[in-house]
mmCIF file of C-alpha atoms and ligand atoms in Angstrom:
data_model
loop_
_atom_site.group_PDB
_atom_site.id
_atom_site.type_symbol
_atom_site.label_atom_id
_atom_site.label_comp_id
_atom_site.label_asym_id
_atom_site.label_seq_id
_atom_site.Cartn_x
_atom_site.Cartn_y
_atom_site.Cartn_z
ATOM 1 C CA UNK A 1312 -28.436 -0.056 12.264
ATOM 2 C CA UNK A 1313 -28.471 -3.405 9.344
ATOM 3 C CA UNK A 1314 -25.421 -4.873 9.169
ATOM 4 C CA UNK A 1315 -23.153 -4.287 6.514
ATOM 5 C CA UNK A 1316 -22.388 -6.956 3.257
ATOM 6 C CA UNK A 1317 -19.333 -7.613 3.557
ATOM 7 C CA UNK A 1318 -17.188 -7.593 0.048
ATOM 8 C CA UNK A 1319 -14.157 -8.819 0.036
ATOM 9 C CA UNK A 1320 -11.433 -10.667 2.621
ATOM 10 C CA UNK A 1321 -7.788 -10.261 1.941
ATOM 11 C CA UNK A 1322 -5.376 -10.913 4.514
ATOM 12 C CA UNK A 1323 -5.199 -7.955 6.249
ATOM 13 C CA UNK A 1324 -8.025 -5.924 5.243
ATOM 14 C CA UNK A 1325 -11.804 -6.644 4.167
ATOM 15 C CA UNK A 1326 -14.048 -4.969 1.672
ATOM 16 C CA UNK A 1327 -17.625 -3.473 2.595
ATOM 17 C CA UNK A 1328 -20.416 -2.213 0.716
ATOM 18 C CA UNK A 1329 -20.428 2.099 1.295
ATOM 19 C CA UNK A 1330 -23.275 3.893 2.307
ATOM 20 C CA UNK A 1331 -23.637 4.645 -1.133
ATOM 21 C CA UNK A 1332 -23.481 3.710 -4.574
ATOM 22 C CA UNK A 1333 -19.538 3.219 -5.946
ATOM 23 C CA UNK A 1334 -18.512 3.424 -2.132
ATOM 24 C CA UNK A 1335 -16.737 0.624 -0.749
ATOM 25 C CA UNK A 1336 -15.479 0.829 3.117
ATOM 26 C CA UNK A 1337 -12.296 -0.415 3.864
ATOM 27 C CA UNK A 1338 -11.296 -2.430 7.063
ATOM 28 C CA UNK A 1339 -7.379 -2.719 8.303
ATOM 29 C CA UNK A 1340 -6.858 -5.356 10.133
ATOM 30 C CA UNK A 1341 -3.694 -6.420 12.494
ATOM 31 C CA UNK A 1342 -3.241 -9.626 10.728
ATOM 32 C CA UNK A 1343 0.044 -9.707 9.438
ATOM 33 C CA UNK A 1344 0.760 -12.029 6.208
ATOM 34 C CA UNK A 1345 4.460 -12.605 4.194
ATOM 35 C CA UNK A 1346 5.769 -15.458 1.737
ATOM 36 C CA UNK A 1347 1.929 -15.848 -0.194
ATOM 37 C CA UNK A 1348 0.797 -16.397 3.582
ATOM 38 C CA UNK A 1349 3.236 -18.803 4.427
ATOM 39 C CA UNK A 1350 4.107 -17.231 7.765
ATOM 40 C CA UNK A 1351 0.740 -15.621 9.798
ATOM 41 C CA UNK A 1352 1.018 -13.700 12.839
ATOM 42 C CA UNK A 1353 -0.988 -10.636 14.027
ATOM 43 C CA UNK A 1354 0.835 -7.115 14.860
ATOM 44 C CA UNK A 1355 -1.206 -4.758 17.450
ATOM 45 C CA UNK A 1356 -2.372 -1.541 16.087
ATOM 46 C CA UNK A 1357 -1.566 -2.164 12.409
ATOM 47 C CA UNK A 1358 -4.813 -1.619 11.237
ATOM 48 C CA UNK A 1359 -5.292 1.674 12.873
ATOM 49 C CA UNK A 1360 -1.682 2.827 12.002
ATOM 50 C CA UNK A 1361 -1.194 1.388 8.182
ATOM 51 C CA UNK A 1362 -5.831 3.656 8.048
ATOM 52 C CA UNK A 1363 -3.722 6.471 9.812
ATOM 53 C CA UNK A 1364 -0.961 6.396 7.420
ATOM 54 C CA UNK A 1365 -2.224 5.896 4.217
ATOM 55 C CA UNK A 1366 -5.036 8.035 4.759
ATOM 56 C CA UNK A 1367 -2.074 11.221 5.509
ATOM 57 C CA UNK A 1368 -0.133 9.828 1.525
ATOM 58 C CA UNK A 1369 -3.124 9.119 -0.335
ATOM 59 C CA UNK A 1370 -4.460 13.088 0.787
ATOM 60 C CA UNK A 1371 -0.776 14.205 0.046
ATOM 61 C CA UNK A 1372 -1.065 12.709 -3.143
ATOM 62 C CA UNK A 1373 -4.752 14.399 -3.305
ATOM 63 C CA UNK A 1374 -2.914 17.261 -3.146
ATOM 64 C CA UNK A 1375 -0.010 16.997 -5.965
ATOM 65 C CA UNK A 1376 -2.918 15.977 -8.371
ATOM 66 C CA UNK A 1377 -2.301 12.227 -7.878
ATOM 67 C CA UNK A 1378 -6.156 10.464 -8.500
ATOM 68 C CA UNK A 1379 -6.627 7.952 -5.429
ATOM 69 C CA UNK A 1380 -9.404 6.475 -4.747
ATOM 70 C CA UNK A 1381 -9.206 7.481 -1.328
ATOM 71 C CA UNK A 1382 -12.627 9.821 0.002
ATOM 72 C CA UNK A 1383 -12.503 9.586 3.734
ATOM 73 C CA UNK A 1384 -11.457 8.177 7.079
ATOM 74 C CA UNK A 1385 -14.513 6.950 8.675
ATOM 75 C CA UNK A 1386 -12.986 6.077 11.541
ATOM 76 C CA UNK A 1387 -10.088 4.531 13.985
ATOM 77 C CA UNK A 1388 -9.642 0.956 11.649
ATOM 78 C CA UNK A 1389 -11.747 2.049 8.374
ATOM 79 C CA UNK A 1390 -11.979 3.952 5.605
ATOM 80 C CA UNK A 1391 -14.741 5.029 2.187
ATOM 81 C CA UNK A 1392 -12.846 4.294 -1.204
ATOM 82 C CA UNK A 1393 -14.565 4.758 -4.606
ATOM 83 C CA UNK A 1394 -15.239 1.493 -5.808
ATOM 84 C CA UNK A 1395 -12.903 1.431 -8.655
ATOM 85 C CA UNK A 1396 -12.028 -2.291 -11.003
ATOM 86 C CA UNK A 1397 -9.108 -3.254 -9.726
ATOM 87 C CA UNK A 1398 -6.367 -3.997 -11.952
ATOM 88 C CA UNK A 1399 -5.010 -7.337 -11.387
ATOM 89 C CA UNK A 1400 -1.082 -6.044 -11.446
ATOM 90 C CA UNK A 1401 1.245 -5.268 -8.707
ATOM 91 C CA UNK A 1402 3.601 -2.527 -9.357
ATOM 92 C CA UNK A 1403 6.751 -2.388 -7.331
ATOM 93 C CA UNK A 1404 9.304 0.499 -7.498
ATOM 94 C CA UNK A 1405 12.659 -0.210 -6.213
ATOM 95 C CA UNK A 1406 15.083 2.672 -5.787
ATOM 96 C CA UNK A 1407 17.696 0.807 -3.025
ATOM 97 C CA UNK A 1408 18.584 -2.821 -3.596
ATOM 98 C CA UNK A 1409 16.174 -5.635 -0.830
ATOM 99 C CA UNK A 1410 14.365 -8.378 -0.109
ATOM 100 C CA UNK A 1411 13.528 -10.608 -3.908
ATOM 101 C CA UNK A 1412 15.462 -8.321 -6.209
ATOM 102 C CA UNK A 1413 19.332 -8.607 -3.835
ATOM 103 C CA UNK A 1414 17.753 -12.551 -3.913
ATOM 104 C CA UNK A 1415 18.248 -12.458 -7.851
ATOM 105 C CA UNK A 1416 20.417 -10.948 -8.759
ATOM 106 C CA UNK A 1417 23.118 -11.553 -5.840
ATOM 107 C CA UNK A 1418 23.145 -7.790 -5.190
ATOM 108 C CA UNK A 1419 23.589 -6.420 -0.883
ATOM 109 C CA UNK A 1420 21.165 -5.044 0.463
ATOM 110 C CA UNK A 1421 21.397 -1.356 0.495
ATOM 111 C CA UNK A 1422 23.059 -0.959 -2.262
ATOM 112 C CA UNK A 1423 21.737 1.971 -4.519
ATOM 113 C CA UNK A 1424 20.295 0.919 -7.674
ATOM 114 C CA UNK A 1425 21.571 3.117 -10.760
ATOM 115 C CA UNK A 1426 17.894 4.173 -11.581
ATOM 116 C CA UNK A 1427 14.546 3.628 -10.476
ATOM 117 C CA UNK A 1428 13.974 0.422 -11.086
ATOM 118 C CA UNK A 1429 9.981 -1.072 -11.902
ATOM 119 C CA UNK A 1430 8.528 -4.831 -12.030
ATOM 120 C CA UNK A 1431 5.338 -6.074 -11.679
ATOM 121 C CA UNK A 1432 3.874 -8.834 -9.944
ATOM 122 C CA UNK A 1433 0.728 -10.982 -11.638
ATOM 123 C CA UNK A 1434 -2.578 -11.159 -8.766
ATOM 124 C CA UNK A 1435 -2.958 -14.550 -7.591
ATOM 125 C CA UNK A 1436 -2.407 -15.795 -4.345
ATOM 126 C CA UNK A 1437 -2.634 -19.459 -6.091
ATOM 127 C CA UNK A 1438 0.019 -18.596 -8.305
ATOM 128 C CA UNK A 1439 1.994 -16.429 -5.786
ATOM 129 C CA UNK A 1440 2.259 -13.509 -7.189
ATOM 130 C CA UNK A 1441 4.561 -13.833 -9.983
ATOM 131 C CA UNK A 1442 7.216 -11.522 -12.015
ATOM 132 C CA UNK A 1443 5.395 -10.484 -15.552
ATOM 133 C CA UNK A 1444 6.469 -7.893 -18.487
ATOM 134 C CA UNK A 1445 4.256 -4.967 -18.997
ATOM 135 C CA UNK A 1446 4.016 -7.932 -22.650
ATOM 136 C CA UNK A 1447 2.126 -10.478 -20.571
ATOM 137 C CA UNK A 1448 -0.083 -7.278 -19.091
ATOM 138 C CA UNK A 1449 -1.549 -5.900 -22.248
ATOM 139 C CA UNK A 1450 -1.295 -9.533 -24.629
ATOM 140 C CA UNK A 1451 -3.143 -11.058 -21.982
ATOM 141 C CA UNK A 1452 -5.863 -7.033 -21.437
ATOM 142 C CA UNK A 1453 -5.733 -7.199 -17.601
ATOM 143 C CA UNK A 1454 -4.309 -3.001 -18.641
ATOM 144 C CA UNK A 1455 -4.435 -1.401 -22.441
ATOM 145 C CA UNK A 1456 -0.812 -0.149 -23.049
ATOM 146 C CA UNK A 1457 -2.816 3.681 -22.753
ATOM 147 C CA UNK A 1458 -2.969 2.046 -18.699
ATOM 148 C CA UNK A 1459 0.227 1.004 -18.833
ATOM 149 C CA UNK A 1460 1.102 5.075 -19.475
ATOM 150 C CA UNK A 1461 -0.600 5.965 -16.813
ATOM 151 C CA UNK A 1462 0.298 3.262 -14.214
ATOM 152 C CA UNK A 1463 3.620 4.101 -14.841
ATOM 153 C CA UNK A 1464 3.739 7.507 -15.390
ATOM 154 C CA UNK A 1465 1.537 8.013 -12.062
ATOM 155 C CA UNK A 1466 4.275 5.158 -10.086
ATOM 156 C CA UNK A 1467 7.065 7.863 -10.658
ATOM 157 C CA UNK A 1468 5.901 10.829 -9.821
ATOM 158 C CA UNK A 1469 4.446 8.971 -6.648
ATOM 159 C CA UNK A 1470 7.832 7.520 -5.943
ATOM 160 C CA UNK A 1471 9.795 10.811 -6.555
ATOM 161 C CA UNK A 1472 6.767 12.849 -4.183
ATOM 162 C CA UNK A 1473 7.225 9.990 -1.321
ATOM 163 C CA UNK A 1474 10.631 9.702 -1.604
ATOM 164 C CA UNK A 1475 11.602 13.210 -0.210
ATOM 165 C CA UNK A 1476 8.687 13.730 1.706
ATOM 166 C CA UNK A 1477 10.259 10.542 4.021
ATOM 167 C CA UNK A 1478 13.572 12.071 3.315
ATOM 168 C CA UNK A 1479 12.166 14.698 5.319
ATOM 169 C CA UNK A 1480 11.323 13.155 8.203
ATOM 170 C CA UNK A 1481 14.381 10.858 7.848
ATOM 171 C CA UNK A 1482 13.333 7.718 6.366
ATOM 172 C CA UNK A 1483 14.858 6.090 2.967
ATOM 173 C CA UNK A 1484 11.984 5.074 0.839
ATOM 174 C CA UNK A 1485 13.795 2.057 -0.036
ATOM 175 C CA UNK A 1486 10.836 0.584 -2.402
ATOM 176 C CA UNK A 1487 7.589 -0.069 -2.629
ATOM 177 C CA UNK A 1488 4.262 -1.337 -4.420
ATOM 178 C CA UNK A 1489 1.502 0.179 -5.951
ATOM 179 C CA UNK A 1490 -2.554 -1.051 -7.112
ATOM 180 C CA UNK A 1491 -4.068 0.918 -9.161
ATOM 181 C CA UNK A 1492 -8.096 1.033 -10.552
ATOM 182 C CA UNK A 1493 -10.859 1.826 -13.036
ATOM 183 C CA UNK A 1494 -12.621 4.417 -11.904
ATOM 184 C CA UNK A 1495 -15.698 4.775 -14.132
ATOM 185 C CA UNK A 1496 -18.054 8.311 -14.207
ATOM 186 C CA UNK A 1497 -20.390 8.512 -17.216
ATOM 187 C CA UNK A 1498 -18.627 6.419 -20.225
ATOM 188 C CA UNK A 1499 -15.498 8.180 -18.847
ATOM 189 C CA UNK A 1500 -12.866 5.531 -17.292
ATOM 190 C CA UNK A 1501 -9.695 7.200 -15.539
ATOM 191 C CA UNK A 1502 -6.572 5.017 -13.421
ATOM 192 C CA UNK A 1503 -6.537 6.396 -9.914
ATOM 193 C CA UNK A 1504 -3.758 4.619 -7.889
ATOM 194 C CA UNK A 1505 -6.012 2.452 -4.462
ATOM 195 C CA UNK A 1506 -5.390 -0.399 -1.963
ATOM 196 C CA UNK A 1507 -3.260 0.977 0.485
ATOM 197 C CA UNK A 1508 0.196 2.946 0.984
ATOM 198 C CA UNK A 1509 1.786 1.852 4.386
ATOM 199 C CA UNK A 1510 4.537 0.048 5.979
ATOM 200 C CA UNK A 1511 3.321 -2.570 4.593
ATOM 201 C CA UNK A 1512 3.599 -2.032 1.219
ATOM 202 C CA UNK A 1513 6.791 -0.079 1.585
ATOM 203 C CA UNK A 1514 10.441 -0.856 2.527
ATOM 204 C CA UNK A 1515 11.244 2.686 4.331
ATOM 205 C CA UNK A 1516 14.772 2.885 7.001
ATOM 206 C CA UNK A 1517 16.494 5.165 9.025
ATOM 207 C CA UNK A 1518 18.026 7.941 6.978
ATOM 208 C CA UNK A 1519 20.983 7.732 9.579
ATOM 209 C CA UNK A 1520 20.758 4.037 10.794
ATOM 210 C CA UNK A 1521 19.384 2.340 8.661
ATOM 211 C CA UNK A 1522 17.205 -0.074 10.846
ATOM 212 C CA UNK A 1523 14.586 -1.244 9.457
ATOM 213 C CA UNK A 1524 10.610 0.353 9.948
ATOM 214 C CA UNK A 1525 7.880 -1.633 8.104
ATOM 215 C CA UNK A 1526 7.021 -5.080 7.660
ATOM 216 C CA UNK A 1527 10.363 -6.683 7.187
ATOM 217 C CA UNK A 1528 9.930 -6.609 11.027
ATOM 218 C CA UNK A 1529 7.419 -8.995 10.438
ATOM 219 C CA UNK A 1530 8.999 -11.136 8.165
ATOM 220 C CA UNK A 1531 12.585 -11.146 9.191
ATOM 221 C CA UNK A 1532 11.188 -11.716 13.016
ATOM 222 C CA UNK A 1533 13.546 -8.343 13.729
ATOM 223 C CA UNK A 1534 11.014 -7.414 16.643
ATOM 224 C CA UNK A 1535 9.509 -4.359 17.902
ATOM 225 C CA UNK A 1536 7.113 -4.445 14.455
ATOM 226 C CA UNK A 1537 4.667 -2.184 16.572
ATOM 227 C CA UNK A 1538 7.396 -0.309 17.419
ATOM 228 C CA UNK A 1539 8.265 1.036 13.997
ATOM 229 C CA UNK A 1540 5.035 1.144 12.721
ATOM 230 C CA UNK A 1541 4.459 4.055 14.943
ATOM 231 C CA UNK A 1542 7.275 5.651 14.917
ATOM 232 C CA UNK A 1543 6.958 6.045 11.017
ATOM 233 C CA UNK A 1544 2.953 7.368 12.121
ATOM 234 C CA UNK A 1545 4.758 9.992 14.721
ATOM 235 C CA UNK A 1546 7.592 11.418 12.332
ATOM 236 C CA UNK A 1547 4.418 12.163 9.795
ATOM 237 C CA UNK A 1548 3.147 13.500 12.284
ATOM 238 C CA UNK A 1549 0.638 11.168 12.655
ATOM 239 C CA UNK A 1550 0.078 9.588 15.493
ATOM 240 C CA UNK A 1551 -3.489 8.393 17.557
ATOM 241 C CA UNK A 1552 -3.626 11.012 19.235
ATOM 242 C CA UNK A 1553 -4.105 9.598 23.369
ATOM 243 C CA UNK A 1554 -1.922 7.074 22.126
ATOM 244 C CA UNK A 1555 -2.415 2.813 22.494
ATOM 245 C CA UNK A 1556 -5.509 3.063 23.656
ATOM 246 C CA UNK A 1557 -6.949 5.257 21.149
ATOM 247 C CA UNK A 1558 -6.018 1.830 18.484
ATOM 248 C CA UNK A 1559 -8.372 -0.238 19.394
ATOM 249 C CA UNK A 1560 -11.142 1.433 17.397
ATOM 250 C CA UNK A 1561 -14.028 0.967 15.559
ATOM 251 C CA UNK A 1562 -15.023 4.402 16.585
ATOM 252 C CA UNK A 1563 -17.113 5.924 14.437
ATOM 253 C CA UNK A 1564 -16.262 9.950 14.107
ATOM 254 C CA UNK A 1565 -17.339 12.110 11.611
HETATM 255 O O1 C5P B 1176 9.084 -8.798 -1.969
HETATM 256 P P1 C5P B 1176 9.680 -7.827 -2.811
HETATM 257 O O2 C5P B 1176 11.655 -7.552 -2.138
HETATM 258 O O3 C5P B 1176 9.331 -8.258 -3.725
HETATM 259 O O4 C5P B 1176 9.165 -5.980 -2.486
HETATM 260 C C1 C5P B 1176 9.538 -5.432 -2.662
HETATM 261 C C2 C5P B 1176 7.800 -3.987 -2.440
HETATM 262 O O5 C5P B 1176 7.003 -4.517 -2.812
HETATM 263 C C3 C5P B 1176 8.666 -4.368 -1.145
HETATM 264 O O6 C5P B 1176 8.217 -2.727 -0.151
HETATM 265 C C4 C5P B 1176 7.249 -5.223 -0.427
HETATM 266 O O7 C5P B 1176 6.467 -4.239 0.970
HETATM 267 C C5 C5P B 1176 6.032 -4.643 -1.589
HETATM 268 N N1 C5P B 1176 5.082 -5.830 -1.596
HETATM 269 C C6 C5P B 1176 3.919 -6.165 -1.477
HETATM 270 N N2 C5P B 1176 3.273 -6.578 -1.782
HETATM 271 C C7 C5P B 1176 3.662 -7.647 -2.004
HETATM 272 C C8 C5P B 1176 4.810 -7.902 -2.103
HETATM 273 C C9 C5P B 1176 5.531 -7.124 -2.410
HETATM 274 O O8 C5P B 1176 3.727 -4.715 -0.964
HETATM 275 N N3 C5P B 1176 2.667 -8.747 -2.723
#
């Protein structure tokens, strides 16, 4: 088999050229970074779990009519996605105070917010993803006002849906980050959800105990990181069938 061409290697994923034009293979690594990569580590099996969790959530979004870049899972660590033009903006959605919002405004973690708050960051490793306003985004033409409208309405829909989905399995969706891309079909363009949705990009707390079930366990050295990701997958009903042995991948299963 011909070697695939690597397009990009990020902190948690590698992108390869896909088998057909306009497709990309997204490979999920076990590498974990935090605080703009000043903290680095490995969460064994994370790539396998995030591949499954993101697949599951993207498929559920597709079912409710939210377009995503996801096509299908290829194997334990890889999924096929549509090639999109990434919008260099992270949309952060907050339902409950935590993380940098709690730090900035001295609001204790766990305080419910009066309403859902959206924040935007410019995606830049060199600049450590600075906060930006809608004014910056449209003035610098990272996204048009119409793109912003689409991103905001999709984000709120995703938040409503995922909040309910997670509550159904005893998990509070505290906050999360979404990324979007432009998908071109001839000369038609639409904005779709891209990248991944996983415990790397969401804060997930057990609804009864408030125990953290996400990357904060790694960021804050809380231990049992692998168990937490596995528990999210288990509750979603998507734990790899044969347990940890199934988590070595990649293994093609069309
Ligand atoms: O760190 P902060 O509180 O700003 O993060 C808010 C949410 O966005 C968290 O769920 C975090 O996992 C996610 N996030 C992310 N990638 C970033 C920054 C934040 O997934 N670069």
